[in-house]
């Protein structure tokens, strides 16, 4: 019994001593000052040109919307129906508060006093390449702040593709509708 007691006591003593050493060792804490460095900061400034792991962003088209510094007329990946559906969903979350669901620029925030954005259906914006919409979302535009920290690049492209859908939808004619659907529309129109 006595031997057991001594062993437990010795272990506890050893462990406590060890813990104390770890507490007292010299170390730097994030955001706490340091007398060691000349600038007095514990956190060291990042070496210029440092790239965080997973943020190399080498693909110019995917990450900047440009090819050789010019706004891209193409998408960095093939746009499928599911990309458009995802684009619609993201657009309705992030853009409709100001641009509204059809893109005319009369969203609820605009009705409450925000500067009214131009409609996506004006000729100037219909003539813009997809890279332009990607760029506006990535860097902001005038009174509009950027979305680069909230929407990942792939989704920004899907939204750009969905803006194309909206532009088509507002400028389509009956001739753009497949014949099978046309009769349905004509019937509805006649009612
Ligand atoms: C809080 C309101 C608001 C939200 C949300 C918003 N925008 Fe805008 N947007 C604006 C305003 C305001 C302008 C006009 C800015 C200016 O001319 O100063 C604008 C302009 C634009 C333009 C036109 C730029 C041009 O050349 O005239 C595009 C394209 C655009 N926004 C896309 C988007 C997309 C895509 C989203 C969603 C990811 C979005 N916006 C979300 C307010 C908003």
mmCIF file of C-alpha atoms and ligand atoms in Angstrom:
data_model
loop_
_atom_site.group_PDB
_atom_site.id
_atom_site.type_symbol
_atom_site.label_atom_id
_atom_site.label_comp_id
_atom_site.label_asym_id
_atom_site.label_seq_id
_atom_site.Cartn_x
_atom_site.Cartn_y
_atom_site.Cartn_z
ATOM 1 C CA UNK A 1 0.000 0.000 0.000
ATOM 2 C CA UNK A 2 2.804 2.331 0.987
ATOM 3 C CA UNK A 3 4.734 1.434 -2.187
ATOM 4 C CA UNK A 4 1.652 2.191 -4.300
ATOM 5 C CA UNK A 5 1.176 5.524 -2.563
ATOM 6 C CA UNK A 6 4.786 6.476 -3.222
ATOM 7 C CA UNK A 7 4.561 5.497 -6.858
ATOM 8 C CA UNK A 8 1.382 7.557 -7.418
ATOM 9 C CA UNK A 9 2.912 10.495 -5.571
ATOM 10 C CA UNK A 10 6.118 10.302 -7.603
ATOM 11 C CA UNK A 11 4.200 10.134 -10.865
ATOM 12 C CA UNK A 12 1.962 13.080 -9.954
ATOM 13 C CA UNK A 13 4.987 15.090 -8.886
ATOM 14 C CA UNK A 14 6.877 14.285 -12.079
ATOM 15 C CA UNK A 15 3.885 15.091 -14.285
ATOM 16 C CA UNK A 16 3.220 18.385 -12.501
ATOM 17 C CA UNK A 17 6.838 19.417 -12.830
ATOM 18 C CA UNK A 18 6.833 18.587 -16.489
ATOM 19 C CA UNK A 19 3.644 20.586 -17.112
ATOM 20 C CA UNK A 20 5.084 23.613 -15.382
ATOM 21 C CA UNK A 21 8.181 23.526 -17.604
ATOM 22 C CA UNK A 22 5.999 23.572 -20.720
ATOM 23 C CA UNK A 23 4.076 26.564 -19.372
ATOM 24 C CA UNK A 24 7.163 28.574 -18.671
ATOM 25 C CA UNK A 25 9.148 27.950 -21.809
ATOM 26 C CA UNK A 26 9.888 30.986 -23.998
ATOM 27 C CA UNK A 27 7.389 31.169 -26.862
ATOM 28 C CA UNK A 28 5.482 33.618 -29.046
ATOM 29 C CA UNK A 29 1.717 33.972 -29.043
ATOM 30 C CA UNK A 30 -0.288 35.230 -32.008
ATOM 31 C CA UNK A 31 -1.050 38.970 -31.767
ATOM 32 C CA UNK A 32 1.058 39.360 -28.629
ATOM 33 C CA UNK A 33 4.116 41.642 -28.639
ATOM 34 C CA UNK A 34 7.677 40.389 -28.444
ATOM 35 C CA UNK A 35 10.865 42.030 -27.243
ATOM 36 C CA UNK A 36 12.861 39.657 -29.435
ATOM 37 C CA UNK A 37 12.167 41.276 -32.812
ATOM 38 C CA UNK A 38 13.111 44.860 -33.653
ATOM 39 C CA UNK A 39 9.550 45.741 -34.736
ATOM 40 C CA UNK A 40 8.151 44.461 -31.419
ATOM 41 C CA UNK A 41 5.683 42.115 -33.123
ATOM 42 C CA UNK A 42 5.318 38.454 -32.212
ATOM 43 C CA UNK A 43 3.614 37.617 -35.512
ATOM 44 C CA UNK A 44 6.085 37.887 -38.360
ATOM 45 C CA UNK A 45 5.125 39.751 -41.549
ATOM 46 C CA UNK A 46 4.583 37.445 -44.519
ATOM 47 C CA UNK A 47 7.547 37.263 -46.897
ATOM 48 C CA UNK A 48 6.589 39.081 -50.125
ATOM 49 C CA UNK A 49 5.313 36.638 -52.728
ATOM 50 C CA UNK A 50 4.143 34.090 -50.137
ATOM 51 C CA UNK A 51 1.317 31.905 -51.418
ATOM 52 C CA UNK A 52 -0.910 30.119 -48.929
ATOM 53 C CA UNK A 53 -1.307 26.402 -49.462
ATOM 54 C CA UNK A 54 -4.151 25.792 -51.920
ATOM 55 C CA UNK A 55 -4.138 29.404 -53.159
ATOM 56 C CA UNK A 56 -1.652 29.306 -56.005
ATOM 57 C CA UNK A 57 -4.455 30.230 -58.459
ATOM 58 C CA UNK A 58 -2.298 29.633 -61.504
ATOM 59 C CA UNK A 59 -5.255 29.278 -63.843
ATOM 60 C CA UNK A 60 -5.658 32.849 -65.132
ATOM 61 C CA UNK A 61 -9.013 32.243 -66.825
ATOM 62 C CA UNK A 62 -10.602 30.479 -63.843
ATOM 63 C CA UNK A 63 -9.414 33.000 -61.251
ATOM 64 C CA UNK A 64 -9.374 36.356 -63.075
ATOM 65 C CA UNK A 65 -11.835 35.932 -65.944
ATOM 66 C CA UNK A 66 -9.073 36.924 -68.351
ATOM 67 C CA UNK A 67 -6.942 35.328 -71.054
ATOM 68 C CA UNK A 68 -3.599 37.072 -71.586
ATOM 69 C CA UNK A 69 -4.933 40.046 -69.633
ATOM 70 C CA UNK A 70 -8.074 40.432 -71.782
ATOM 71 C CA UNK A 71 -11.609 39.695 -70.531
ATOM 72 C CA UNK A 72 -12.475 36.179 -71.631
ATOM 73 C CA UNK A 73 -15.103 35.387 -74.192
ATOM 74 C CA UNK A 74 -15.193 31.762 -73.032
ATOM 75 C CA UNK A 75 -15.937 29.860 -69.823
ATOM 76 C CA UNK A 76 -13.146 27.925 -68.058
ATOM 77 C CA UNK A 77 -15.262 24.742 -68.078
ATOM 78 C CA UNK A 78 -18.188 23.415 -70.054
ATOM 79 C CA UNK A 79 -21.469 24.823 -68.767
ATOM 80 C CA UNK A 80 -24.058 22.085 -68.306
ATOM 81 C CA UNK A 81 -27.671 22.276 -67.270
ATOM 82 C CA UNK A 82 -26.726 21.554 -63.650
ATOM 83 C CA UNK A 83 -24.191 24.434 -63.747
ATOM 84 C CA UNK A 84 -26.985 26.742 -64.883
ATOM 85 C CA UNK A 85 -29.262 25.474 -62.120
ATOM 86 C CA UNK A 86 -26.534 26.069 -59.544
ATOM 87 C CA UNK A 87 -25.887 29.504 -61.116
ATOM 88 C CA UNK A 88 -29.579 30.377 -60.811
ATOM 89 C CA UNK A 89 -29.631 29.297 -57.173
ATOM 90 C CA UNK A 90 -26.463 31.325 -56.337
ATOM 91 C CA UNK A 91 -27.720 34.309 -58.332
ATOM 92 C CA UNK A 92 -30.984 34.288 -56.420
ATOM 93 C CA UNK A 93 -29.137 34.188 -53.104
ATOM 94 C CA UNK A 94 -26.480 36.829 -53.767
ATOM 95 C CA UNK A 95 -27.657 39.104 -56.567
ATOM 96 C CA UNK A 96 -31.465 39.360 -56.523
ATOM 97 C CA UNK A 97 -31.551 41.664 -53.449
ATOM 98 C CA UNK A 98 -30.380 44.431 -55.812
ATOM 99 C CA UNK A 99 -30.594 43.111 -59.378
ATOM 100 C CA UNK A 100 -33.975 41.314 -58.943
ATOM 101 C CA UNK A 101 -34.886 37.904 -60.336
ATOM 102 C CA UNK A 102 -34.955 38.925 -63.989
ATOM 103 C CA UNK A 103 -31.955 41.262 -63.759
ATOM 104 C CA UNK A 104 -33.686 44.583 -64.399
ATOM 105 C CA UNK A 105 -32.005 46.113 -61.329
ATOM 106 C CA UNK A 106 -35.051 46.749 -59.184
ATOM 107 C CA UNK A 107 -34.358 44.480 -56.213
ATOM 108 C CA UNK A 108 -35.721 45.031 -52.731
ATOM 109 C CA UNK A 109 -32.608 46.867 -51.502
ATOM 110 C CA UNK A 110 -32.840 49.230 -54.481
ATOM 111 C CA UNK A 111 -36.493 49.866 -53.633
ATOM 112 C CA UNK A 112 -35.263 50.798 -50.154
ATOM 113 C CA UNK A 113 -32.745 53.350 -51.432
ATOM 114 C CA UNK A 114 -29.617 51.602 -52.793
ATOM 115 C CA UNK A 115 -28.247 53.027 -56.041
ATOM 116 C CA UNK A 116 -30.077 51.333 -58.899
ATOM 117 C CA UNK A 117 -27.797 49.092 -60.966
ATOM 118 C CA UNK A 118 -28.179 49.064 -64.738
ATOM 119 C CA UNK A 119 -30.429 46.387 -66.210
ATOM 120 C CA UNK A 120 -28.574 43.348 -67.577
ATOM 121 C CA UNK A 121 -30.709 43.769 -70.701
ATOM 122 C CA UNK A 122 -29.230 47.028 -71.943
ATOM 123 C CA UNK A 123 -27.143 46.656 -75.098
ATOM 124 C CA UNK A 124 -23.854 47.565 -73.363
ATOM 125 C CA UNK A 125 -24.191 44.646 -70.932
ATOM 126 C CA UNK A 126 -25.576 42.235 -73.535
ATOM 127 C CA UNK A 127 -22.404 42.866 -75.526
ATOM 128 C CA UNK A 128 -20.060 42.055 -72.623
ATOM 129 C CA UNK A 129 -18.171 38.744 -72.631
ATOM 130 C CA UNK A 130 -18.728 36.296 -69.718
ATOM 131 C CA UNK A 131 -15.332 37.309 -68.292
ATOM 132 C CA UNK A 132 -16.753 40.790 -67.689
ATOM 133 C CA UNK A 133 -19.447 39.501 -65.311
ATOM 134 C CA UNK A 134 -16.868 37.329 -63.591
ATOM 135 C CA UNK A 135 -14.663 40.405 -63.179
ATOM 136 C CA UNK A 136 -17.483 42.530 -61.706
ATOM 137 C CA UNK A 137 -18.214 39.809 -59.136
ATOM 138 C CA UNK A 138 -14.504 39.328 -58.379
ATOM 139 C CA UNK A 139 -13.440 42.974 -58.033
ATOM 140 C CA UNK A 140 -16.697 44.859 -57.483
ATOM 141 C CA UNK A 141 -17.896 47.725 -59.646
ATOM 142 C CA UNK A 142 -18.533 51.311 -58.502
ATOM 143 C CA UNK A 143 -21.009 51.194 -55.623
ATOM 144 C CA UNK A 144 -21.187 47.391 -55.765
ATOM 145 C CA UNK A 145 -18.819 45.538 -53.480
ATOM 146 C CA UNK A 146 -17.023 42.389 -54.613
ATOM 147 C CA UNK A 147 -18.112 38.834 -53.967
ATOM 148 C CA UNK A 148 -14.735 37.093 -54.150
ATOM 149 C CA UNK A 149 -14.715 36.083 -50.494
ATOM 150 C CA UNK A 150 -18.302 34.821 -50.515
ATOM 151 C CA UNK A 151 -18.670 33.045 -53.855
ATOM 152 C CA UNK A 152 -16.000 30.611 -55.033
ATOM 153 C CA UNK A 153 -14.655 31.127 -58.579
ATOM 154 C CA UNK A 154 -16.523 28.155 -60.100
ATOM 155 C CA UNK A 155 -19.826 29.530 -58.785
ATOM 156 C CA UNK A 156 -19.018 33.039 -60.046
ATOM 157 C CA UNK A 157 -18.731 31.498 -63.522
ATOM 158 C CA UNK A 158 -22.022 29.651 -63.058
ATOM 159 C CA UNK A 159 -23.685 32.953 -62.106
ATOM 160 C CA UNK A 160 -22.137 34.630 -65.173
ATOM 161 C CA UNK A 161 -23.633 31.823 -67.284
ATOM 162 C CA UNK A 162 -27.017 32.313 -65.640
ATOM 163 C CA UNK A 163 -26.885 36.058 -66.409
ATOM 164 C CA UNK A 164 -26.544 34.990 -70.067
ATOM 165 C CA UNK A 165 -29.706 32.904 -69.579
ATOM 166 C CA UNK A 166 -31.542 35.919 -68.168
ATOM 167 C CA UNK A 167 -30.363 38.066 -71.066
ATOM 168 C CA UNK A 168 -31.605 35.481 -73.551
ATOM 169 C CA UNK A 169 -34.895 35.090 -71.718
ATOM 170 C CA UNK A 170 -35.703 38.785 -71.969
ATOM 171 C CA UNK A 171 -34.811 39.069 -75.632
ATOM 172 C CA UNK A 172 -36.123 35.808 -77.051
ATOM 173 C CA UNK A 173 -38.779 35.574 -79.769
ATOM 174 C CA UNK A 174 -41.246 32.806 -80.541
ATOM 175 C CA UNK A 175 -38.822 31.615 -83.241
ATOM 176 C CA UNK A 176 -36.300 30.692 -80.490
ATOM 177 C CA UNK A 177 -38.772 28.226 -78.931
ATOM 178 C CA UNK A 178 -38.656 24.571 -80.131
ATOM 179 C CA UNK A 179 -41.729 23.803 -82.322
ATOM 180 C CA UNK A 180 -43.203 21.368 -79.803
ATOM 181 C CA UNK A 181 -43.250 24.019 -77.070
ATOM 182 C CA UNK A 182 -44.373 26.758 -79.448
ATOM 183 C CA UNK A 183 -47.913 25.433 -79.807
ATOM 184 C CA UNK A 184 -48.266 25.346 -76.029
ATOM 185 C CA UNK A 185 -47.212 29.002 -75.795
ATOM 186 C CA UNK A 186 -49.490 30.021 -78.652
ATOM 187 C CA UNK A 187 -52.405 28.305 -76.966
ATOM 188 C CA UNK A 188 -51.655 30.144 -73.712
ATOM 189 C CA UNK A 189 -51.399 33.429 -75.580
ATOM 190 C CA UNK A 190 -54.775 32.887 -77.271
ATOM 191 C CA UNK A 191 -56.514 32.425 -73.894
HETATM 192 C C1 LIG B 1 -26.292 45.426 -52.564
HETATM 193 C C2 LIG B 1 -26.709 45.562 -53.922
HETATM 194 C C3 LIG B 1 -26.081 44.694 -54.988
HETATM 195 C C4 LIG B 1 -25.906 43.338 -54.974
HETATM 196 C C5 LIG B 1 -26.334 42.359 -53.905
HETATM 197 C C6 LIG B 1 -25.280 43.009 -56.233
HETATM 198 N N1 LIG B 1 -25.086 44.127 -56.978
HETATM 199 FE FE1 LIG B 1 -24.342 44.235 -58.877
HETATM 200 N N2 LIG B 1 -24.553 46.245 -58.843
HETATM 201 C C7 LIG B 1 -25.052 46.997 -57.803
HETATM 202 C C8 LIG B 1 -24.967 48.404 -58.116
HETATM 203 C C9 LIG B 1 -25.439 49.547 -57.226
HETATM 204 C C10 LIG B 1 -24.387 48.498 -59.403
HETATM 205 C C11 LIG B 1 -24.039 49.764 -60.151
HETATM 206 C C12 LIG B 1 -22.717 50.243 -59.570
HETATM 207 C C13 LIG B 1 -22.297 51.593 -60.049
HETATM 208 O O1 LIG B 1 -22.543 51.907 -61.238
HETATM 209 O O2 LIG B 1 -21.710 52.323 -59.233
HETATM 210 C C14 LIG B 1 -24.161 47.113 -59.842
HETATM 211 C C15 LIG B 1 -23.656 46.765 -61.078
HETATM 212 C C16 LIG B 1 -23.521 45.475 -61.537
HETATM 213 C C17 LIG B 1 -23.164 45.127 -62.892
HETATM 214 C C18 LIG B 1 -23.000 46.079 -64.068
HETATM 215 C C19 LIG B 1 -21.666 46.717 -64.161
HETATM 216 C C20 LIG B 1 -21.681 47.728 -65.298
HETATM 217 O O3 LIG B 1 -20.850 47.569 -66.202
HETATM 218 O O4 LIG B 1 -22.492 48.650 -65.294
HETATM 219 C C21 LIG B 1 -23.111 43.760 -62.942
HETATM 220 C C22 LIG B 1 -22.779 42.900 -64.146
HETATM 221 C C23 LIG B 1 -23.437 43.270 -61.625
HETATM 222 N N3 LIG B 1 -23.684 44.339 -60.794
HETATM 223 C C24 LIG B 1 -23.485 41.944 -61.273
HETATM 224 C C25 LIG B 1 -23.838 41.474 -59.997
HETATM 225 C C26 LIG B 1 -23.863 40.089 -59.633
HETATM 226 C C27 LIG B 1 -23.533 38.955 -60.570
HETATM 227 C C28 LIG B 1 -24.250 40.027 -58.322
HETATM 228 C C29 LIG B 1 -24.380 38.808 -57.444
HETATM 229 C C30 LIG B 1 -23.197 38.004 -57.310
HETATM 230 C C31 LIG B 1 -24.487 41.385 -57.877
HETATM 231 N N4 LIG B 1 -24.211 42.226 -58.919
HETATM 232 C C32 LIG B 1 -24.926 41.722 -56.612
HETATM 233 C C33 LIG B 1 -25.556 46.504 -56.634
HETATM 234 C C34 LIG B 1 -25.555 45.184 -56.241
#
